mmCIF file of N, CA and C in Angstrom:
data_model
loop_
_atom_site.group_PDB
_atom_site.id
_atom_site.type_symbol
_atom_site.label_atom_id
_atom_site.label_comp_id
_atom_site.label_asym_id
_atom_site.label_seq_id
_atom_site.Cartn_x
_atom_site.Cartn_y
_atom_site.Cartn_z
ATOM 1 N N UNK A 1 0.845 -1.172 0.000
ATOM 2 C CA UNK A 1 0.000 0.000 0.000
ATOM 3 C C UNK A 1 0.895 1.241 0.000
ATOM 4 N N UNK A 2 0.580 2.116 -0.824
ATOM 5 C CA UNK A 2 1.385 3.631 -1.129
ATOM 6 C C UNK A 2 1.031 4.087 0.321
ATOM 7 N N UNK A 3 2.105 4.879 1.157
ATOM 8 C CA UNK A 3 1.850 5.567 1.808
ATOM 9 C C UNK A 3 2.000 6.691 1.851
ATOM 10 N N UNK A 4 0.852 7.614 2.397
ATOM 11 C CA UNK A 4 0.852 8.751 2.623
ATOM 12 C C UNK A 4 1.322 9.414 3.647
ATOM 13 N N UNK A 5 2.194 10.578 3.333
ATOM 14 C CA UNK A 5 2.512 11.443 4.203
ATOM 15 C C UNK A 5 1.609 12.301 4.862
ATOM 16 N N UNK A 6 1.782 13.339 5.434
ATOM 17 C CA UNK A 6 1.171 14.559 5.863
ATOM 18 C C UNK A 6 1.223 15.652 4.561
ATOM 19 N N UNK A 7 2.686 15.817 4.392
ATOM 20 C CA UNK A 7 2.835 16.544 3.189
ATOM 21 C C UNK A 7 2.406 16.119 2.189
ATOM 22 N N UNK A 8 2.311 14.955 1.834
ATOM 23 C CA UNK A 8 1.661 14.882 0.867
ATOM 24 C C UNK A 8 -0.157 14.610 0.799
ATOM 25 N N UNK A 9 -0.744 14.900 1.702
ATOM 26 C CA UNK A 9 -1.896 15.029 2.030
ATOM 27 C C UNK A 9 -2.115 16.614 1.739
ATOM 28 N N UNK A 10 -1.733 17.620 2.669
ATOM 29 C CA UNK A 10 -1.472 18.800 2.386
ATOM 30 C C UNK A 10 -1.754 19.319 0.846
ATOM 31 N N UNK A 11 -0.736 18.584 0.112
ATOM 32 C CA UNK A 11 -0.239 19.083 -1.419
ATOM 33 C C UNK A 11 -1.666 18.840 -1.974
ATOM 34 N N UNK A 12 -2.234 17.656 -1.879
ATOM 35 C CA UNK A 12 -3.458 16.913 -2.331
ATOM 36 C C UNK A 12 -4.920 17.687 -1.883
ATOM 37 N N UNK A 13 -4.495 17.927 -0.969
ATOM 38 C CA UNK A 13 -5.696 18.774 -0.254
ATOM 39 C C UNK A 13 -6.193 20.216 -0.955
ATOM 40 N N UNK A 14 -4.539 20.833 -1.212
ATOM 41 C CA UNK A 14 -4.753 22.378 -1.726
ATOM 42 C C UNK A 14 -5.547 21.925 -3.277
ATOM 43 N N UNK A 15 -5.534 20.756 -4.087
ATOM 44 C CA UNK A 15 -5.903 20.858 -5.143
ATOM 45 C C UNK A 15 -7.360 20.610 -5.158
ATOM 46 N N UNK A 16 -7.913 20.639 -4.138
ATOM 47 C CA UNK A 16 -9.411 20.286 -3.922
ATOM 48 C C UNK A 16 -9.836 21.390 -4.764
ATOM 49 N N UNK A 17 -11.412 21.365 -5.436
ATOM 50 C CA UNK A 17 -12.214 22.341 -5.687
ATOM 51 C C UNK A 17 -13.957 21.874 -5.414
ATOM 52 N N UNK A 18 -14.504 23.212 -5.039
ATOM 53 C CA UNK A 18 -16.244 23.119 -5.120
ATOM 54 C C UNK A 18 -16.634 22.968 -6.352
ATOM 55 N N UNK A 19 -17.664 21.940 -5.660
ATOM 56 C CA UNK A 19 -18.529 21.078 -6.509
ATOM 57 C C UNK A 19 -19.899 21.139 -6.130
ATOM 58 N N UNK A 20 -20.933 20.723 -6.980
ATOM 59 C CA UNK A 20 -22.409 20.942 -6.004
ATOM 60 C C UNK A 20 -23.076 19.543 -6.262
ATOM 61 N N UNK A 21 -23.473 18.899 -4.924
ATOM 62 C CA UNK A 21 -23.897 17.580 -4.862
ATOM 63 C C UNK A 21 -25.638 17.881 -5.086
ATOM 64 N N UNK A 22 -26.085 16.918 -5.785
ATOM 65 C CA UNK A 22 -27.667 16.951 -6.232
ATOM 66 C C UNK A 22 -28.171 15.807 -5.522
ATOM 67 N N UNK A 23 -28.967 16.064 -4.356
ATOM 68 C CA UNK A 23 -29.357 14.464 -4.027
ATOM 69 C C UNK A 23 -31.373 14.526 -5.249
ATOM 70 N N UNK A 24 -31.423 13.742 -6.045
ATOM 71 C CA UNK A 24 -32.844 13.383 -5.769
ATOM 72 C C UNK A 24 -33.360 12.524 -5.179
ATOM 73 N N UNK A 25 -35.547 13.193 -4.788
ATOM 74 C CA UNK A 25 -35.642 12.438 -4.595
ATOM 75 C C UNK A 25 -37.249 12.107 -5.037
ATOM 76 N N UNK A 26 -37.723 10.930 -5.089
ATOM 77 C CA UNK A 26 -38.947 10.743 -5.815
ATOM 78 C C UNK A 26 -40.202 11.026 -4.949
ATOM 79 N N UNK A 27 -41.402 11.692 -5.397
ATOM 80 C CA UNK A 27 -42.077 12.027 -4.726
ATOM 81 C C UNK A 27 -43.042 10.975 -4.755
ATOM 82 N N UNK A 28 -43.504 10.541 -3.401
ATOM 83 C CA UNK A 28 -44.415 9.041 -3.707
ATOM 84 C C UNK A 28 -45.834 9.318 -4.177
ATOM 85 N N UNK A 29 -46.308 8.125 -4.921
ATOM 86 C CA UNK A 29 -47.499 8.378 -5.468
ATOM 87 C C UNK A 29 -48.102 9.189 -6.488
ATOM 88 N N UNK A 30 -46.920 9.907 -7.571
ATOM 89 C CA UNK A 30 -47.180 10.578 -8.564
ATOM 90 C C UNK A 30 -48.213 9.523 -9.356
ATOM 91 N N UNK A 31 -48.976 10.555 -9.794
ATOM 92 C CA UNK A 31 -50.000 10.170 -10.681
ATOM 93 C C UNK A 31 -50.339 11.017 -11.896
ATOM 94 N N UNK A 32 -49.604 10.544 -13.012
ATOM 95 C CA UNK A 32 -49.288 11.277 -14.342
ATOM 96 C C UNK A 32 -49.140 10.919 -15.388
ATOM 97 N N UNK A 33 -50.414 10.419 -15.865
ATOM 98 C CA UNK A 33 -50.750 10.194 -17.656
ATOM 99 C C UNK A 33 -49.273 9.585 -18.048
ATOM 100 N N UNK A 34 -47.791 10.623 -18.354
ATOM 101 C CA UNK A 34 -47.475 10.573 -19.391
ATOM 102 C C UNK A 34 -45.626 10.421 -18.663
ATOM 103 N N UNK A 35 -45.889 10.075 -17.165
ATOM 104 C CA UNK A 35 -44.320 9.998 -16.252
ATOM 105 C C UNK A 35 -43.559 9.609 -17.350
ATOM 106 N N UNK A 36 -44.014 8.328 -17.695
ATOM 107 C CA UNK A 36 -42.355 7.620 -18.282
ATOM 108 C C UNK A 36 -41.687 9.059 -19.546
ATOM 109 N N UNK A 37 -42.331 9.936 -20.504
ATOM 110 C CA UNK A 37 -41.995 10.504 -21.185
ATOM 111 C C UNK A 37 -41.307 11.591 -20.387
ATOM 112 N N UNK A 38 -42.141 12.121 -19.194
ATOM 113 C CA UNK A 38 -41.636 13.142 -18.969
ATOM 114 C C UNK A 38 -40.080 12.890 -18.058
ATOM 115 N N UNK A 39 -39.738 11.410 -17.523
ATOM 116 C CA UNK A 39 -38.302 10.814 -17.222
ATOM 117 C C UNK A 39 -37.738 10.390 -18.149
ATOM 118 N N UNK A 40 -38.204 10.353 -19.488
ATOM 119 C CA UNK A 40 -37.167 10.437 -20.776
ATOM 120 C C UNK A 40 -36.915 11.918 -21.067
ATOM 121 N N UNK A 41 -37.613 12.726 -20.952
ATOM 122 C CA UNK A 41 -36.823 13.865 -20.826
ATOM 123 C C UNK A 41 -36.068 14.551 -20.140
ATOM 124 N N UNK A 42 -36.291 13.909 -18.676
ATOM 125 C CA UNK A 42 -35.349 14.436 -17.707
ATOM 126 C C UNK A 42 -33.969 13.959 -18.201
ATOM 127 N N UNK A 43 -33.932 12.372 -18.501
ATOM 128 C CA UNK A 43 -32.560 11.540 -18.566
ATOM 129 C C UNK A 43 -31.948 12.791 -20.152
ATOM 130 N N UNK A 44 -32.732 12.578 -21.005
ATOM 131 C CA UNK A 44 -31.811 13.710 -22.115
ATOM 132 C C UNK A 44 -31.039 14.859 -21.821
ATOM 133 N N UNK A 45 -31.871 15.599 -20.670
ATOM 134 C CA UNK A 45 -31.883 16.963 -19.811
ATOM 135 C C UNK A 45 -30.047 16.307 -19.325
ATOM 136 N N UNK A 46 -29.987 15.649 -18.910
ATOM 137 C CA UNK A 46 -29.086 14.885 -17.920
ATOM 138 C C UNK A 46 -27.638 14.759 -19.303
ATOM 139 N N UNK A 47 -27.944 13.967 -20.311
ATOM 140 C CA UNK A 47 -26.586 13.948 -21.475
ATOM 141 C C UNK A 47 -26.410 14.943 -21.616
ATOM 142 N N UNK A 48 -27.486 16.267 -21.538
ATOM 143 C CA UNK A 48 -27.239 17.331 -22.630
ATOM 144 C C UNK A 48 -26.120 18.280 -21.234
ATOM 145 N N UNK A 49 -26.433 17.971 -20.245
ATOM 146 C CA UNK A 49 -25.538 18.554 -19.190
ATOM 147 C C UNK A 49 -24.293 18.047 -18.695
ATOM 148 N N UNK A 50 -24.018 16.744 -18.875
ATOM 149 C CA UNK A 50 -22.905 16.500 -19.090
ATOM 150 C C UNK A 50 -21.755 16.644 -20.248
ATOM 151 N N UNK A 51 -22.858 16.637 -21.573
ATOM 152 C CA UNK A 51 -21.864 17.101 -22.955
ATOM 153 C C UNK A 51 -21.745 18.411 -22.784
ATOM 154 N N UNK A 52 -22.417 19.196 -21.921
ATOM 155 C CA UNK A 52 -21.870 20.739 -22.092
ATOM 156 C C UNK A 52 -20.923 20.767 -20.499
ATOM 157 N N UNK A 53 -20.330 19.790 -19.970
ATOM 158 C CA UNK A 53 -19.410 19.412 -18.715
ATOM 159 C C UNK A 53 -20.169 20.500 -17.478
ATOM 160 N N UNK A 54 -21.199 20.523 -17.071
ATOM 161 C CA UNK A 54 -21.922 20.953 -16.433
ATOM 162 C C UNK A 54 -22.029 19.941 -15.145
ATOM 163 N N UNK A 55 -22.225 18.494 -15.486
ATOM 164 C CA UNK A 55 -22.193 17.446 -14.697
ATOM 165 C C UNK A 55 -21.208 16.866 -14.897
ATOM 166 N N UNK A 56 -20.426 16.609 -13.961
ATOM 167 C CA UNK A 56 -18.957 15.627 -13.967
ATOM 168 C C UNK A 56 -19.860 13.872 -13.676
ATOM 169 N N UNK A 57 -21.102 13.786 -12.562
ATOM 170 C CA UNK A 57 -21.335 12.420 -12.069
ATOM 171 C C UNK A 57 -22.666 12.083 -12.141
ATOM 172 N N UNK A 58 -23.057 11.510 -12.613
ATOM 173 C CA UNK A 58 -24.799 11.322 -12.168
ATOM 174 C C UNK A 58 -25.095 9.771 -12.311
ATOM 175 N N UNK A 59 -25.884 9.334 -11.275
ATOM 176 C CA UNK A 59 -25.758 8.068 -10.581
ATOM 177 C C UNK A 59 -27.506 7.884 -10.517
ATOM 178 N N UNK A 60 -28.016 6.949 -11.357
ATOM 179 C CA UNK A 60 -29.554 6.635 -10.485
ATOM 180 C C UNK A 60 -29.084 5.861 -9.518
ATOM 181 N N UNK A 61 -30.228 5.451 -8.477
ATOM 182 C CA UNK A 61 -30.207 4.866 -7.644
ATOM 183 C C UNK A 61 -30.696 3.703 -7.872
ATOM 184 N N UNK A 62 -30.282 2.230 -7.466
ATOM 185 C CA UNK A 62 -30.837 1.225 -8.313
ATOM 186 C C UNK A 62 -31.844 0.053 -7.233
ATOM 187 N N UNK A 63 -32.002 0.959 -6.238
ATOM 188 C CA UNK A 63 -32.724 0.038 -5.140
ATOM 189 C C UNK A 63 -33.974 0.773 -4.976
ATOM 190 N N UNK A 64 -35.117 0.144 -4.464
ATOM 191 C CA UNK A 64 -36.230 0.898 -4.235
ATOM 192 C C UNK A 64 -35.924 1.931 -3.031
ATOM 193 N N UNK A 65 -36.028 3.161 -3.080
ATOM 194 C CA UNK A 65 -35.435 4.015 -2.074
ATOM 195 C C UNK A 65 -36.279 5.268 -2.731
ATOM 196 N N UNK A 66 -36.846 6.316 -1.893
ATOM 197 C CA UNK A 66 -37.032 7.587 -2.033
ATOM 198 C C UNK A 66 -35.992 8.373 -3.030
ATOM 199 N N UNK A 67 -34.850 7.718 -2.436
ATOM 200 C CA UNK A 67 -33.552 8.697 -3.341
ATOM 201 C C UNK A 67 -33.465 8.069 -5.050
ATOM 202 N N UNK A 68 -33.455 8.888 -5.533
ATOM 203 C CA UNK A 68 -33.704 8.715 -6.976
ATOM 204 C C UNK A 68 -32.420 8.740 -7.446
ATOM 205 N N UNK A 69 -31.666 9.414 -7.098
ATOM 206 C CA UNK A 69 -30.679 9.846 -7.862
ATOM 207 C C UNK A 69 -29.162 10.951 -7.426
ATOM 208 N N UNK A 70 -27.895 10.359 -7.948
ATOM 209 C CA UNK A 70 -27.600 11.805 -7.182
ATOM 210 C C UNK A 70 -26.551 12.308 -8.449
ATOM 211 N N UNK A 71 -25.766 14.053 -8.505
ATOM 212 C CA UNK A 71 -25.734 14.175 -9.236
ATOM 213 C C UNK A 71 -24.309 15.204 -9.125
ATOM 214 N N UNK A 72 -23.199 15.302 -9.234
ATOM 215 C CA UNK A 72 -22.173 16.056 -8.747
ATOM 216 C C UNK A 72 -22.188 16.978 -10.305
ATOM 217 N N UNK A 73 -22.486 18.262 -9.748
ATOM 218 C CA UNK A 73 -22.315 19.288 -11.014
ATOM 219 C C UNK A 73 -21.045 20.093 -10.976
ATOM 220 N N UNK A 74 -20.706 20.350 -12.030
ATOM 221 C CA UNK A 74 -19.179 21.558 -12.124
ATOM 222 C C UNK A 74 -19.910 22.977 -12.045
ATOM 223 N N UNK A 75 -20.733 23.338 -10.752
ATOM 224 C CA UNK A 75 -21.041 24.677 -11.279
ATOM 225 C C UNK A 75 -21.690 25.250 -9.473
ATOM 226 N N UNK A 76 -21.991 26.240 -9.428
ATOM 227 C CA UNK A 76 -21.756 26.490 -7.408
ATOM 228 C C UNK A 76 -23.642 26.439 -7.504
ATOM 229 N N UNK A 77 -23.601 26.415 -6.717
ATOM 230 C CA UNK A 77 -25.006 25.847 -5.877
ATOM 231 C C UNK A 77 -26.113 26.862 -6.731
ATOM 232 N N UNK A 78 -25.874 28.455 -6.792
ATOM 233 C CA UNK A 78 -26.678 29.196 -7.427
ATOM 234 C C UNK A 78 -27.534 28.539 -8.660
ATOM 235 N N UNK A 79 -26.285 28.140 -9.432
ATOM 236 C CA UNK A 79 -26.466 27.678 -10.854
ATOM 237 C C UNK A 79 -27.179 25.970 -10.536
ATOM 238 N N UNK A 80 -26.818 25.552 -10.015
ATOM 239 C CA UNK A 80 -27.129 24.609 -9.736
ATOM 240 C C UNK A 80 -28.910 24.325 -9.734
ATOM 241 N N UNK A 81 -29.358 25.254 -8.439
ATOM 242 C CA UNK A 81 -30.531 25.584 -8.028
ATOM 243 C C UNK A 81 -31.413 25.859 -9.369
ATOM 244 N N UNK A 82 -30.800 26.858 -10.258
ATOM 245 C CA UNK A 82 -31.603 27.508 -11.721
ATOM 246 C C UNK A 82 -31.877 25.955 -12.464
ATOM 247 N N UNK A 83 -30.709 25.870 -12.600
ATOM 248 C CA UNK A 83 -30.445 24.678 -13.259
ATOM 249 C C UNK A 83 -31.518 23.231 -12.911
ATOM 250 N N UNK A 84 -31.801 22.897 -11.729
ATOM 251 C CA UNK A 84 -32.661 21.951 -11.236
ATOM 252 C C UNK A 84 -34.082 22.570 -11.594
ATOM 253 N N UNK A 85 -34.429 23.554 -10.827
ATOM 254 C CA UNK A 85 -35.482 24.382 -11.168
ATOM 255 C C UNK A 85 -36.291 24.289 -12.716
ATOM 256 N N UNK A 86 -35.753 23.976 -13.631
ATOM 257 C CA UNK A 86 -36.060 23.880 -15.288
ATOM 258 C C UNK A 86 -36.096 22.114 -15.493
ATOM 259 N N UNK A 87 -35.773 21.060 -14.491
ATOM 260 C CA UNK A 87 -35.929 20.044 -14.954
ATOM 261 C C UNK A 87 -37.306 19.236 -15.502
ATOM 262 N N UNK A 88 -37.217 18.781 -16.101
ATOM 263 C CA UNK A 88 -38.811 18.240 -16.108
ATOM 264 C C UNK A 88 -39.336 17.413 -15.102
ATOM 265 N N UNK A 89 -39.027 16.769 -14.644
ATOM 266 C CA UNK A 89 -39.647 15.995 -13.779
ATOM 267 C C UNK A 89 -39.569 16.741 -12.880
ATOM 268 N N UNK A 90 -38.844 17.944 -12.190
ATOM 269 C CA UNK A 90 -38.907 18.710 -10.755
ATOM 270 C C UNK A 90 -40.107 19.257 -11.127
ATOM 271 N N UNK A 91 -39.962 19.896 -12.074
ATOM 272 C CA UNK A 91 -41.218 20.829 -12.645
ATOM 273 C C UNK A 91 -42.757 20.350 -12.920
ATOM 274 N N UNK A 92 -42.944 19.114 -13.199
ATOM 275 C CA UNK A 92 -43.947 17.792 -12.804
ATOM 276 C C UNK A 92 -44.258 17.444 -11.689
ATOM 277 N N UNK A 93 -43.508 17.903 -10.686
ATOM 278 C CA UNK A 93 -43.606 17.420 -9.442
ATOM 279 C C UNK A 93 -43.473 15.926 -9.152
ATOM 280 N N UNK A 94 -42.230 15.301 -10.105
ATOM 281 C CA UNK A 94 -41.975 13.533 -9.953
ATOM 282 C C UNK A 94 -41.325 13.533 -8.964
ATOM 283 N N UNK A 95 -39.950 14.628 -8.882
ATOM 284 C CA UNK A 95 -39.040 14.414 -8.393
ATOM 285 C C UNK A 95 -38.721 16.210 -7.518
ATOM 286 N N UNK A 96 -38.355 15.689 -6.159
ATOM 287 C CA UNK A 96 -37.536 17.290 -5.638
ATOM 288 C C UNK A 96 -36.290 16.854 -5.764
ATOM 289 N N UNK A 97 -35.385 18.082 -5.018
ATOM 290 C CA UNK A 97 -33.969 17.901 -4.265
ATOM 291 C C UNK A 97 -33.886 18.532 -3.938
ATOM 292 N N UNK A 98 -32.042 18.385 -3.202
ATOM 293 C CA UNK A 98 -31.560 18.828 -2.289
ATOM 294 C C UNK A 98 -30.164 18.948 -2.435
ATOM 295 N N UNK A 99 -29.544 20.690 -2.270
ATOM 296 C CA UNK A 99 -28.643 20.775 -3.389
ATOM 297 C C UNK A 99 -27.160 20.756 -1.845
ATOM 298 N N UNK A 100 -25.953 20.407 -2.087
ATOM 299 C CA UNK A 100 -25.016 20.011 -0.859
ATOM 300 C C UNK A 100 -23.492 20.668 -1.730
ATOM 301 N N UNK A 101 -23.072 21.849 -1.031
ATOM 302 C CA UNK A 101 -21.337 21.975 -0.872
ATOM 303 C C UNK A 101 -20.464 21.057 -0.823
ATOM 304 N N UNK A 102 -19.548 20.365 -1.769
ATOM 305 C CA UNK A 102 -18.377 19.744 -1.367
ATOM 306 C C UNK A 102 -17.571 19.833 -2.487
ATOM 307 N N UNK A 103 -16.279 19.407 -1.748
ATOM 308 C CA UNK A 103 -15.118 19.798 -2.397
ATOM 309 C C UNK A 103 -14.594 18.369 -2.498
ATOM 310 N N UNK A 104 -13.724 17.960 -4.039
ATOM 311 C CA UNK A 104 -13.132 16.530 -4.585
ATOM 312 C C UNK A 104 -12.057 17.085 -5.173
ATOM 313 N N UNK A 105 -11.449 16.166 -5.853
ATOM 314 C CA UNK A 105 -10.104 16.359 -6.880
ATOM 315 C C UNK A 105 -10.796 16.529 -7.999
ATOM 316 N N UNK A 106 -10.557 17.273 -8.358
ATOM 317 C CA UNK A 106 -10.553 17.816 -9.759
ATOM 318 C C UNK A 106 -9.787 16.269 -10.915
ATOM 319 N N UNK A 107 -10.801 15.909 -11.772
ATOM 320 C CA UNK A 107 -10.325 14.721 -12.500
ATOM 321 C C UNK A 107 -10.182 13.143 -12.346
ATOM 322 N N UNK A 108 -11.146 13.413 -10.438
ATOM 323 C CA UNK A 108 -11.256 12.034 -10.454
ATOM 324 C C UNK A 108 -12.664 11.689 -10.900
ATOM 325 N N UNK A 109 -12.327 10.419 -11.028
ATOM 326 C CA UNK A 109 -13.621 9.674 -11.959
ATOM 327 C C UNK A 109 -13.926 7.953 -11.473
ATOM 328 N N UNK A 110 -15.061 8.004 -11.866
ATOM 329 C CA UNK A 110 -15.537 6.269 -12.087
ATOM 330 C C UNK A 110 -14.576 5.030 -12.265
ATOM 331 N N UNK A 111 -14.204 4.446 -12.298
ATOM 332 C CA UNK A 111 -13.443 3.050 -12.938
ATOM 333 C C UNK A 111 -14.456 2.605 -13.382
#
């Protein structure tokens, strides 16, 4: 196992940057003609924000759980908020959230 120093924790640390965590979550008992279309438009909503690098992570949730989804954006909470605000399904009332401050490495990713 690589070990870490202090200093080199330090070094690692200063390269942190803010990020804005998206938790969703599903609102129970929606009742809506036309859901499945209007969560095919959310999921498009979702490529079209990662091809413009807006979203670095977005994760459904794959267990039956309230939490739908979560969603690490490249952009500060303001934007974030606008940004959720215009989704379709928030705007349907399928889905709320709940928007969270944190800081990662810049460039880490999935395996």
């Amino acid at each position: 196992m690589q070990q870490i120093t202090d200093e080199s924790m330090q070094q690692m640390l200063m390269q942190t940057k803010e990020y804005t965590l998206v938790l969703l979550k599903s609102v129970p008992n929606v009742q809506k003609e036309n859901v499945q279309q209007i969560l095919w438009e959310h999921g498009r909503r979702n490529f079209q924000l990662r091809a413009e690098g807006l979203i670095n992570i977005v994760a459904p949730v794959t267990v039956e759980n309230n939490l739908a989804g979560i969603a690490i954006f490249n952009a500060d909470a303001e934007k974030v908020k606008e940004i959720m605000d215009g989704d379709p399904a928030v705007k349907e009332g399928i889905f709320t959230y709940e928007i969270l401050s944190v800081r990662s490495f810049p460039g880490d990713s999935l395996a």
